[in-house]
Coordinates of N, CA and C in Angstrom, one line a residue:
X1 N -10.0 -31.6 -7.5 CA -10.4 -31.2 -6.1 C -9.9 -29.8 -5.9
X2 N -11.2 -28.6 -5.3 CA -10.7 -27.5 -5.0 C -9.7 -27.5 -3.4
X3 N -8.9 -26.7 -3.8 CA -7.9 -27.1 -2.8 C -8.3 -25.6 -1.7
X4 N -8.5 -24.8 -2.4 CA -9.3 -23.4 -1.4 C -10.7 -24.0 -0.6
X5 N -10.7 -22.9 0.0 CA -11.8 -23.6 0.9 C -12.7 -21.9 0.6
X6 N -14.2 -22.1 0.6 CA -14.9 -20.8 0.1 C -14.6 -20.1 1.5
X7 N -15.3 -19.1 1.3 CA -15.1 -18.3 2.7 C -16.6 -18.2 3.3
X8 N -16.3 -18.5 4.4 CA -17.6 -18.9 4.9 C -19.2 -17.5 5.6
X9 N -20.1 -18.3 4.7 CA -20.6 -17.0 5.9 C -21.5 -17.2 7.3
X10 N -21.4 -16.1 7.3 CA -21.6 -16.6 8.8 C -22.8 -15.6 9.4
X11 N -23.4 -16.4 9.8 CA -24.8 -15.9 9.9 C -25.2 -14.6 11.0
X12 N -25.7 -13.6 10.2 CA -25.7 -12.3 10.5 C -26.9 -12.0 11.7
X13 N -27.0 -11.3 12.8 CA -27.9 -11.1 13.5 C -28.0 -9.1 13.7
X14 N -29.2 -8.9 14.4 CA -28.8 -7.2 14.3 C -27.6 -7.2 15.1
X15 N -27.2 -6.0 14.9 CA -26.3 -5.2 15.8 C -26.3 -4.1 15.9
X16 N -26.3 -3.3 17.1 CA -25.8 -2.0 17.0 C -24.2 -1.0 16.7
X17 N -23.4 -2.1 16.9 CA -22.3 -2.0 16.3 C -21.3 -2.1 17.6
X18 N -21.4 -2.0 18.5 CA -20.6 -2.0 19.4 C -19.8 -4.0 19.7
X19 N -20.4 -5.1 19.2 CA -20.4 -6.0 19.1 C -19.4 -6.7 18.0
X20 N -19.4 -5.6 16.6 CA -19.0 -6.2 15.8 C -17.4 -5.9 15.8
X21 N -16.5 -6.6 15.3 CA -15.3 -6.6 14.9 C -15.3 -6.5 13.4
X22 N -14.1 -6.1 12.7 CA -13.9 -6.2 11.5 C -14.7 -7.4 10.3
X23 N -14.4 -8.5 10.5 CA -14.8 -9.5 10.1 C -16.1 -9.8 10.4
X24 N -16.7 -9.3 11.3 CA -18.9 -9.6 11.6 C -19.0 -8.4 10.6
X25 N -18.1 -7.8 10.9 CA -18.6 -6.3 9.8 C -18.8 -6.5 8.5
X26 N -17.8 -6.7 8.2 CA -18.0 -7.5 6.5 C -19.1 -8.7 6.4
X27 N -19.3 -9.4 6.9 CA -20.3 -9.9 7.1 C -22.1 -9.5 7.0
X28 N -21.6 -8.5 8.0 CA -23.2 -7.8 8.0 C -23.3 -7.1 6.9
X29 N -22.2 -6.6 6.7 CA -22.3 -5.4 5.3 C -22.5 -6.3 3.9
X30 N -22.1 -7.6 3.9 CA -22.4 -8.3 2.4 C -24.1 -8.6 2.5
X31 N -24.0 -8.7 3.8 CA -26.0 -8.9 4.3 C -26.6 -8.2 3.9
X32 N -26.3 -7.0 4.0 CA -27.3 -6.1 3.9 C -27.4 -5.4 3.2
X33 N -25.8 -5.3 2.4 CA -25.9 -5.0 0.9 C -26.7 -5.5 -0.2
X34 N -26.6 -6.9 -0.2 CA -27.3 -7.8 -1.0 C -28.9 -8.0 -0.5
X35 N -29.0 -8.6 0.5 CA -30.5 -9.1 1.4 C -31.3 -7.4 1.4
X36 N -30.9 -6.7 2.1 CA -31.8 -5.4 1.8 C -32.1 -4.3 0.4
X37 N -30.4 -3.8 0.5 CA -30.8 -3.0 -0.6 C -30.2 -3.5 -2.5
X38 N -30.3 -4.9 -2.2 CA -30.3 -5.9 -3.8 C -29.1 -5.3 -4.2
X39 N -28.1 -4.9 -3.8 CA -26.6 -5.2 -4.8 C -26.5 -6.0 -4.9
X40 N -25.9 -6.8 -6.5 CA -25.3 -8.0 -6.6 C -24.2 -9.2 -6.6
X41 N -23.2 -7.8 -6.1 CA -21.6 -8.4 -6.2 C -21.1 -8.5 -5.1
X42 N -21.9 -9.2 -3.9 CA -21.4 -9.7 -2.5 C -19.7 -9.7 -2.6
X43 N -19.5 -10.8 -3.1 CA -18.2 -10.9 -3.4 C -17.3 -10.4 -3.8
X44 N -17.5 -9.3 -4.5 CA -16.2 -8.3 -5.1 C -16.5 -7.1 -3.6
X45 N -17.5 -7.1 -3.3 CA -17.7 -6.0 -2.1 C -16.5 -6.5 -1.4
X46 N -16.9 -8.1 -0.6 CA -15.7 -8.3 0.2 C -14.7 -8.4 0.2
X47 N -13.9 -9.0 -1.5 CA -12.7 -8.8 -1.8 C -11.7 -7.3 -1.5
X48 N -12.6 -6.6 -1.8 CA -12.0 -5.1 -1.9 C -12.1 -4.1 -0.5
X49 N -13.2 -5.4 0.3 CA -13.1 -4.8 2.0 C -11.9 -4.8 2.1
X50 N -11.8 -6.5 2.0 CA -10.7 -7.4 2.8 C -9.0 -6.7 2.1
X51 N -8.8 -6.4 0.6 CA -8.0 -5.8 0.2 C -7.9 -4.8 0.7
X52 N -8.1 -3.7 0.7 CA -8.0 -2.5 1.2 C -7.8 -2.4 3.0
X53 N -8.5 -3.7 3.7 CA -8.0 -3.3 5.4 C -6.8 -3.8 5.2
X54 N -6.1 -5.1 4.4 CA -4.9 -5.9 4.3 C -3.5 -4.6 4.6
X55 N -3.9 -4.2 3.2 CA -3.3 -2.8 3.0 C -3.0 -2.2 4.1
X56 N -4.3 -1.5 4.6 CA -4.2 -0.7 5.5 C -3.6 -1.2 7.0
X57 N -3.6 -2.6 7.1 CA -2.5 -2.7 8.4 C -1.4 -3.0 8.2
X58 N -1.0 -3.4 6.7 CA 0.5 -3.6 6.6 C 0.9 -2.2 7.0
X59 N 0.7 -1.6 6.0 CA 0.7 -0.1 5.9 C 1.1 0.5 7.6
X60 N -0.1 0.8 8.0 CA 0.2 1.2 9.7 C 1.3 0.6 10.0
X61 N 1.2 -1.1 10.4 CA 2.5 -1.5 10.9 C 3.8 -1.1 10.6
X62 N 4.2 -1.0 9.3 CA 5.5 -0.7 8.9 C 5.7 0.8 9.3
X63 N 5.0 1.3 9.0 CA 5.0 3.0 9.4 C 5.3 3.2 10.9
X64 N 4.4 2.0 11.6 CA 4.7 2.4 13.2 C 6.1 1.3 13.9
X65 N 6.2 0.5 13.3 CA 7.6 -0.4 14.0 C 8.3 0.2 12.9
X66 N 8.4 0.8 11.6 CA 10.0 1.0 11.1 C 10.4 2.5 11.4
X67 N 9.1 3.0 10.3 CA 9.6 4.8 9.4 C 9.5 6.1 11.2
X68 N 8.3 5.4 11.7 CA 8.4 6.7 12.3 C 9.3 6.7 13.4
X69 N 9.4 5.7 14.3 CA 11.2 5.7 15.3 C 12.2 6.0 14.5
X70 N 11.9 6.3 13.3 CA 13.1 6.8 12.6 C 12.9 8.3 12.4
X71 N 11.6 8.5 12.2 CA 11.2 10.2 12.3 C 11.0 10.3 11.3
X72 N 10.4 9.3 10.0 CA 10.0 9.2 8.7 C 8.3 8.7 8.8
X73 N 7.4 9.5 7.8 CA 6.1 9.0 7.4 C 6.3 7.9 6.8
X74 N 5.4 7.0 6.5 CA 5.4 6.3 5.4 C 5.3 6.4 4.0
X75 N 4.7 8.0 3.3 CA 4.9 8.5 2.5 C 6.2 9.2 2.1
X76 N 6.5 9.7 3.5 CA 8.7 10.0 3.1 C 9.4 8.9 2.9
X77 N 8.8 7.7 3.1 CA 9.6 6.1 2.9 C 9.6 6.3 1.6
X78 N 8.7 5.9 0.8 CA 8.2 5.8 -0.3 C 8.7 6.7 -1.4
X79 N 9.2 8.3 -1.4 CA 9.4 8.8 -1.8 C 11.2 8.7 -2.2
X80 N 11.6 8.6 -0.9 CA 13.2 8.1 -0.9 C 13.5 7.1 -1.0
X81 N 12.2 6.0 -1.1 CA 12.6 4.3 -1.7 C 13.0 4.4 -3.2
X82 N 12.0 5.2 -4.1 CA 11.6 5.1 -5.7 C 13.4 6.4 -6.0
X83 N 13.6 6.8 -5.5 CA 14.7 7.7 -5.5 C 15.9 7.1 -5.0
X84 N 15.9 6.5 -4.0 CA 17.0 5.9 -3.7 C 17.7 4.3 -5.1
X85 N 16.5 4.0 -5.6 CA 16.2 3.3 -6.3 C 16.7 3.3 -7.5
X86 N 15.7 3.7 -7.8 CA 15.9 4.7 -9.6 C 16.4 5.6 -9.7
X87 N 17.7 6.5 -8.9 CA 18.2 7.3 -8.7 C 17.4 8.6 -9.7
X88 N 18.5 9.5 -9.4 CA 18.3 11.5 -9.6 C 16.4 11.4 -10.3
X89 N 15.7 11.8 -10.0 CA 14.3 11.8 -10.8 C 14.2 13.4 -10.9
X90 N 13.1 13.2 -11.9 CA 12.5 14.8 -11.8 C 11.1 13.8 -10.9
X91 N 10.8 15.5 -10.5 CA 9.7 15.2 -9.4 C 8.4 15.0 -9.6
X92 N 7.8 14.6 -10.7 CA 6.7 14.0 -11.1 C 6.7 13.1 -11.7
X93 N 8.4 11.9 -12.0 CA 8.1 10.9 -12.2 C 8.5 10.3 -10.5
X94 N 9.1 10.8 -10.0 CA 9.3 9.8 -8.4 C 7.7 10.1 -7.7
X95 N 6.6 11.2 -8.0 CA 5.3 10.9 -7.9 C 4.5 10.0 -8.3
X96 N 5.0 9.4 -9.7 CA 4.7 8.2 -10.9 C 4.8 7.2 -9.8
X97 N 6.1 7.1 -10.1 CA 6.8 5.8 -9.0 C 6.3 5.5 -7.9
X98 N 6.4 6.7 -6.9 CA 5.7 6.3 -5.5 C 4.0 6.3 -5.7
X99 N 3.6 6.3 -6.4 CA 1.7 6.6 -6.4 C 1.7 7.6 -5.1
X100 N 2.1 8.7 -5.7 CA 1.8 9.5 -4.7 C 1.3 10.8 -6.3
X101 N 0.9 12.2 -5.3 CA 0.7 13.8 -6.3 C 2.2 14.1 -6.1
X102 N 2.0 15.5 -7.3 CA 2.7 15.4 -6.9 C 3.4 16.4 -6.3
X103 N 2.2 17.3 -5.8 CA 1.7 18.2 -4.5 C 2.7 17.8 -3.0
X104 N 2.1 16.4 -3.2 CA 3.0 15.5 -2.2 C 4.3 15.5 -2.4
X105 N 5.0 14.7 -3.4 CA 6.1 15.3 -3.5 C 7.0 16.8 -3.0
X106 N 6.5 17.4 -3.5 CA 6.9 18.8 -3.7 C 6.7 19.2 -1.4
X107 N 5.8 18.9 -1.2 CA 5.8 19.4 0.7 C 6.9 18.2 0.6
X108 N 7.1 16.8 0.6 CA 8.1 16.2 1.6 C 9.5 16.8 0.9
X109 N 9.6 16.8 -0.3 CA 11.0 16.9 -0.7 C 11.4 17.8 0.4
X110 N 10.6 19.2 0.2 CA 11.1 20.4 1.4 C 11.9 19.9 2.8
X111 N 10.9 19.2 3.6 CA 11.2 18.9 4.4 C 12.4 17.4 4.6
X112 N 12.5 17.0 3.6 CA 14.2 15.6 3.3 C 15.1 16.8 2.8
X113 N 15.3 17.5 2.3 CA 15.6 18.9 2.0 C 16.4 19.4 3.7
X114 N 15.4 19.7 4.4 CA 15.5 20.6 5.8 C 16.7 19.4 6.3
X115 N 16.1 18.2 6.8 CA 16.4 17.6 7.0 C 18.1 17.0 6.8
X116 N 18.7 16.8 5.7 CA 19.7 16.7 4.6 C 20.0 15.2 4.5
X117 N 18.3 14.6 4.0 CA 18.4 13.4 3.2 C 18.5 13.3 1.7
X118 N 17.9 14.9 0.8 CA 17.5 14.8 -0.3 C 18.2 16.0 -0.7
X119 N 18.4 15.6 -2.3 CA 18.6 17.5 -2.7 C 18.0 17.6 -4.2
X120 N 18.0 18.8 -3.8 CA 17.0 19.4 -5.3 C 18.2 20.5 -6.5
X121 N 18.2 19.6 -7.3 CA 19.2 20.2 -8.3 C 18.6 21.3 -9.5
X122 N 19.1 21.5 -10.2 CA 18.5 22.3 -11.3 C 18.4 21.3 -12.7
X123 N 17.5 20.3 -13.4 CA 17.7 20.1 -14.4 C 18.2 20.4 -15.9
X124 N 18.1 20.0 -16.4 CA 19.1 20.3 -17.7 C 17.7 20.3 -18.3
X125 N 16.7 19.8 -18.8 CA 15.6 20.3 -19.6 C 15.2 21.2 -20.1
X126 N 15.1 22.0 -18.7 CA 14.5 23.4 -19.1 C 14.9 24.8 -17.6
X127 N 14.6 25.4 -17.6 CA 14.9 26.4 -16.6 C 14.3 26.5 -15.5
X128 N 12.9 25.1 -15.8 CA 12.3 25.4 -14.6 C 12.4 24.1 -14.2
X129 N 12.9 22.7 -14.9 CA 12.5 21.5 -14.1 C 13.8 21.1 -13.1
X130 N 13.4 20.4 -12.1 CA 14.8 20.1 -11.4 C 14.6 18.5 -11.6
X131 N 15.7 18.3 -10.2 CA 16.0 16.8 -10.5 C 16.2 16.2 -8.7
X132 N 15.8 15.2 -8.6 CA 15.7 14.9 -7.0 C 16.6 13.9 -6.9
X133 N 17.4 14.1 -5.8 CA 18.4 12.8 -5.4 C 18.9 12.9 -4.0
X134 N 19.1 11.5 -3.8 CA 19.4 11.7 -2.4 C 21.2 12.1 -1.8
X135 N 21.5 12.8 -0.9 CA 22.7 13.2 -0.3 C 23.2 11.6 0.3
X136 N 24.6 12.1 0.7 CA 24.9 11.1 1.3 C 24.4 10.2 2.3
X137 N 24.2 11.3 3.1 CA 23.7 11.1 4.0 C 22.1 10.3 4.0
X138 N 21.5 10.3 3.0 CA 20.0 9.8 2.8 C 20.5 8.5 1.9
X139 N 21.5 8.5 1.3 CA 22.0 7.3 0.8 C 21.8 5.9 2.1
X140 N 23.2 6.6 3.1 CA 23.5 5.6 4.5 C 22.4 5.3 5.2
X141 N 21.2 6.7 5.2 CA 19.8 6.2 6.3 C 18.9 5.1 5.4
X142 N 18.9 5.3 4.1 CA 17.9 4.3 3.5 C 19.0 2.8 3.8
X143 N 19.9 2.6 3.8 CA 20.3 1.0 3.7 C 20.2 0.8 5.5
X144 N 19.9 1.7 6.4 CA 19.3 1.0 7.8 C 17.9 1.4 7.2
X145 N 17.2 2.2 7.1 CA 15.4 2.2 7.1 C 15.4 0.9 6.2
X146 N 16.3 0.5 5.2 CA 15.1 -0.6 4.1 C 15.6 -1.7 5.1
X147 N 16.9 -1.8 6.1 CA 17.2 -3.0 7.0 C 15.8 -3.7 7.8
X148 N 15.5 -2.6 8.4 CA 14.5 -2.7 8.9 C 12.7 -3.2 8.5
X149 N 12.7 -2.1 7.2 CA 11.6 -2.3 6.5 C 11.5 -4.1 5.9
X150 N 12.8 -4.6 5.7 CA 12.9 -5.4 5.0 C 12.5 -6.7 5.9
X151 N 13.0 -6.5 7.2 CA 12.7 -7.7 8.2 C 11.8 -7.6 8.4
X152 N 10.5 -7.0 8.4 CA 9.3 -6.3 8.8 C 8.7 -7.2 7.5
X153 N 9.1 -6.9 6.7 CA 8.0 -7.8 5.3 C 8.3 -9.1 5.3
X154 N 9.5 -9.8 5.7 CA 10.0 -10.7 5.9 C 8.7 -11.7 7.3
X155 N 8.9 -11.2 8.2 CA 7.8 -11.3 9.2 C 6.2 -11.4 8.8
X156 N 6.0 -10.2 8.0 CA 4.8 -10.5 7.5 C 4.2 -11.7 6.3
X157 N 5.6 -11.7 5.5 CA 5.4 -12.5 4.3 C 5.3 -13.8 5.1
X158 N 6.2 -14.3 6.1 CA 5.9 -15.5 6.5 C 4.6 -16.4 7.0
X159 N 4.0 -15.7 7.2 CA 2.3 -16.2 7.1 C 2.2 -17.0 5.9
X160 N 2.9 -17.1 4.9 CA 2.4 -17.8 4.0 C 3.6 -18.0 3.2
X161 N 3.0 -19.7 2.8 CA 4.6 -20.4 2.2 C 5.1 -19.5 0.8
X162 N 6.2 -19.9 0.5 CA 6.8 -19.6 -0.6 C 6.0 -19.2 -1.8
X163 N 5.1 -20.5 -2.3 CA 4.0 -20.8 -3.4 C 3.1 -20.2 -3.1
X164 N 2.3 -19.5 -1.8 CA 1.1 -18.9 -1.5 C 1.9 -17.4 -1.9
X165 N 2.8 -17.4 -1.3 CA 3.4 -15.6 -1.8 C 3.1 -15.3 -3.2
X166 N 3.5 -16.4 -3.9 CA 4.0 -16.3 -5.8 C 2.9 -16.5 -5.9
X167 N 1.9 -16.9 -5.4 CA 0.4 -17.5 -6.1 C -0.3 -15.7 -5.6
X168 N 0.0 -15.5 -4.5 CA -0.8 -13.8 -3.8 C -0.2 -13.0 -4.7
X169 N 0.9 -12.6 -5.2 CA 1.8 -11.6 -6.1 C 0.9 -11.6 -7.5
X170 N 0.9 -13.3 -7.9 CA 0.1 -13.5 -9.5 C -1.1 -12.7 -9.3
X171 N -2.1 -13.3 -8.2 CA -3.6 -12.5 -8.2 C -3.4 -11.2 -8.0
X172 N -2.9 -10.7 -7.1 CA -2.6 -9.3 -7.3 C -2.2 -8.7 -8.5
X173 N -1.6 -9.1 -9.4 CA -0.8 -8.8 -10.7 C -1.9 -8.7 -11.4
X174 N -2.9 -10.2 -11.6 CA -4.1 -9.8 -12.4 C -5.2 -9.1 -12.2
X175 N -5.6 -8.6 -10.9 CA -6.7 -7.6 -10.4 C -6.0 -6.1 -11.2
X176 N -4.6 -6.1 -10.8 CA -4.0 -4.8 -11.2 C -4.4 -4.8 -12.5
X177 N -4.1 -5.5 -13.4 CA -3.8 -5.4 -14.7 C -5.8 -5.9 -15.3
X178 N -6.6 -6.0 -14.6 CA -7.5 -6.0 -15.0 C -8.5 -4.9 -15.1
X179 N -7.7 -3.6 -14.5 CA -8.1 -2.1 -14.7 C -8.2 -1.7 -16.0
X180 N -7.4 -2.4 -16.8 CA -8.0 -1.3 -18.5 C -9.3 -2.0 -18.9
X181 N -9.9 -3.1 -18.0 CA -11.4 -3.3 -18.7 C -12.1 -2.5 -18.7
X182 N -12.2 -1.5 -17.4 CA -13.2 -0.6 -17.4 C -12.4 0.8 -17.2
X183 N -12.7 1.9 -16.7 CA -12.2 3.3 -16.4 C -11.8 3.6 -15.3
X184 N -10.6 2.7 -14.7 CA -10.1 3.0 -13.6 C -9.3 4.1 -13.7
X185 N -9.3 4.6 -12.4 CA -8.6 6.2 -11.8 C -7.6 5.3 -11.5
X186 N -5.8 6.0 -11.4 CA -4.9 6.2 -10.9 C -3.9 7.4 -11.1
X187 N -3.2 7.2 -10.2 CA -2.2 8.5 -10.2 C -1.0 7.9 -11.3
X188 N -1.1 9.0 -11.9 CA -0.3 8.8 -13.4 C 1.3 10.0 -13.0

């Protein structure tokens, strides 16, 4: 017995758009994708709607209840997470780490820098590479920012039991890892 339930569709009428919410939207868009202009992968369309808005409101939320009342982007989280973490980095693998450029890197450091969360050393490599780590002070702010961050995922994770978490992590794990079938882009 399937224990999922499919996802239902739900029958599409016009709109001009003012009517629709997220979810009529995906809806009309699998419509019309398929019914008009004959795509055939309804279903990975929606998967990768629905993935990508998931994303994008965890994302907002944490950025707007944790990083920015703290006067951090979500992208300065991220950078001082993989650093605070994996300690001293050169600055194009904490770009590795965070899926960030590492263009990006290089503008926030400046400003965790200004700030005196982060510091920029001279590497031992070579004459030109340095090494990023956080000050003390960026030490003490990340164990309140992840306090926070951490209750925040805690909140979100609870939408779903224990076994739906481990079971959402596995599928995610295998979508990820199903990129060397074809020529997926990422930040290296």
């Amino acid at each position: 017995m399937n224990q999922f339930k499919e996802v239902p569709e739900v029958t599409v009428t016009e709109s001009n758009g003012d009517d629709l919410d997220f979810w009529s939207f995906v809806d009309l868009a699998g419509h019309r994708l398929s019914d008009e202009y004959g795509f055939p992968h309804r279903l990975a369309t929606r998967l990768l709607l629905t993935l990508n808005r998931a994303a994008a409101i965890v994302t907002y939320d944490l950025e707007s209840t944790v990083h920015r009342p703290r006067g951090h982007s979500w992208a300065a989280f991220r950078l001082l997470f993989v650093t605070w973490l994996a300690g001293p980095l050169e600055p194009g693998r904490a770009a590795a780490l965070a899926g960030m450029s590492r263009a990006a890197v290089s503008n926030l450091t400046k400003t965790l820098i200004a700030v005196g969360m982060m510091d920029r050393s001279p590497g031992e490599r070579d004459g030109r590479s340095v090494i990023l780590s956080l000050t003390d002070e960026g030490q003490r702010a990340m164990l309140d920012i992840f306090a926070g961050q951490n209750e925040r995922e805690r909140q979100w994770a609870d939408a779903l039991t224990e076994t739906e978490q481990q079971m959402l992590i596995m599928l995610l794990d295998k979508l990820i890892a199903g990129r060397t079938r074809f020529d997926a882009r990422e930040r290296t």
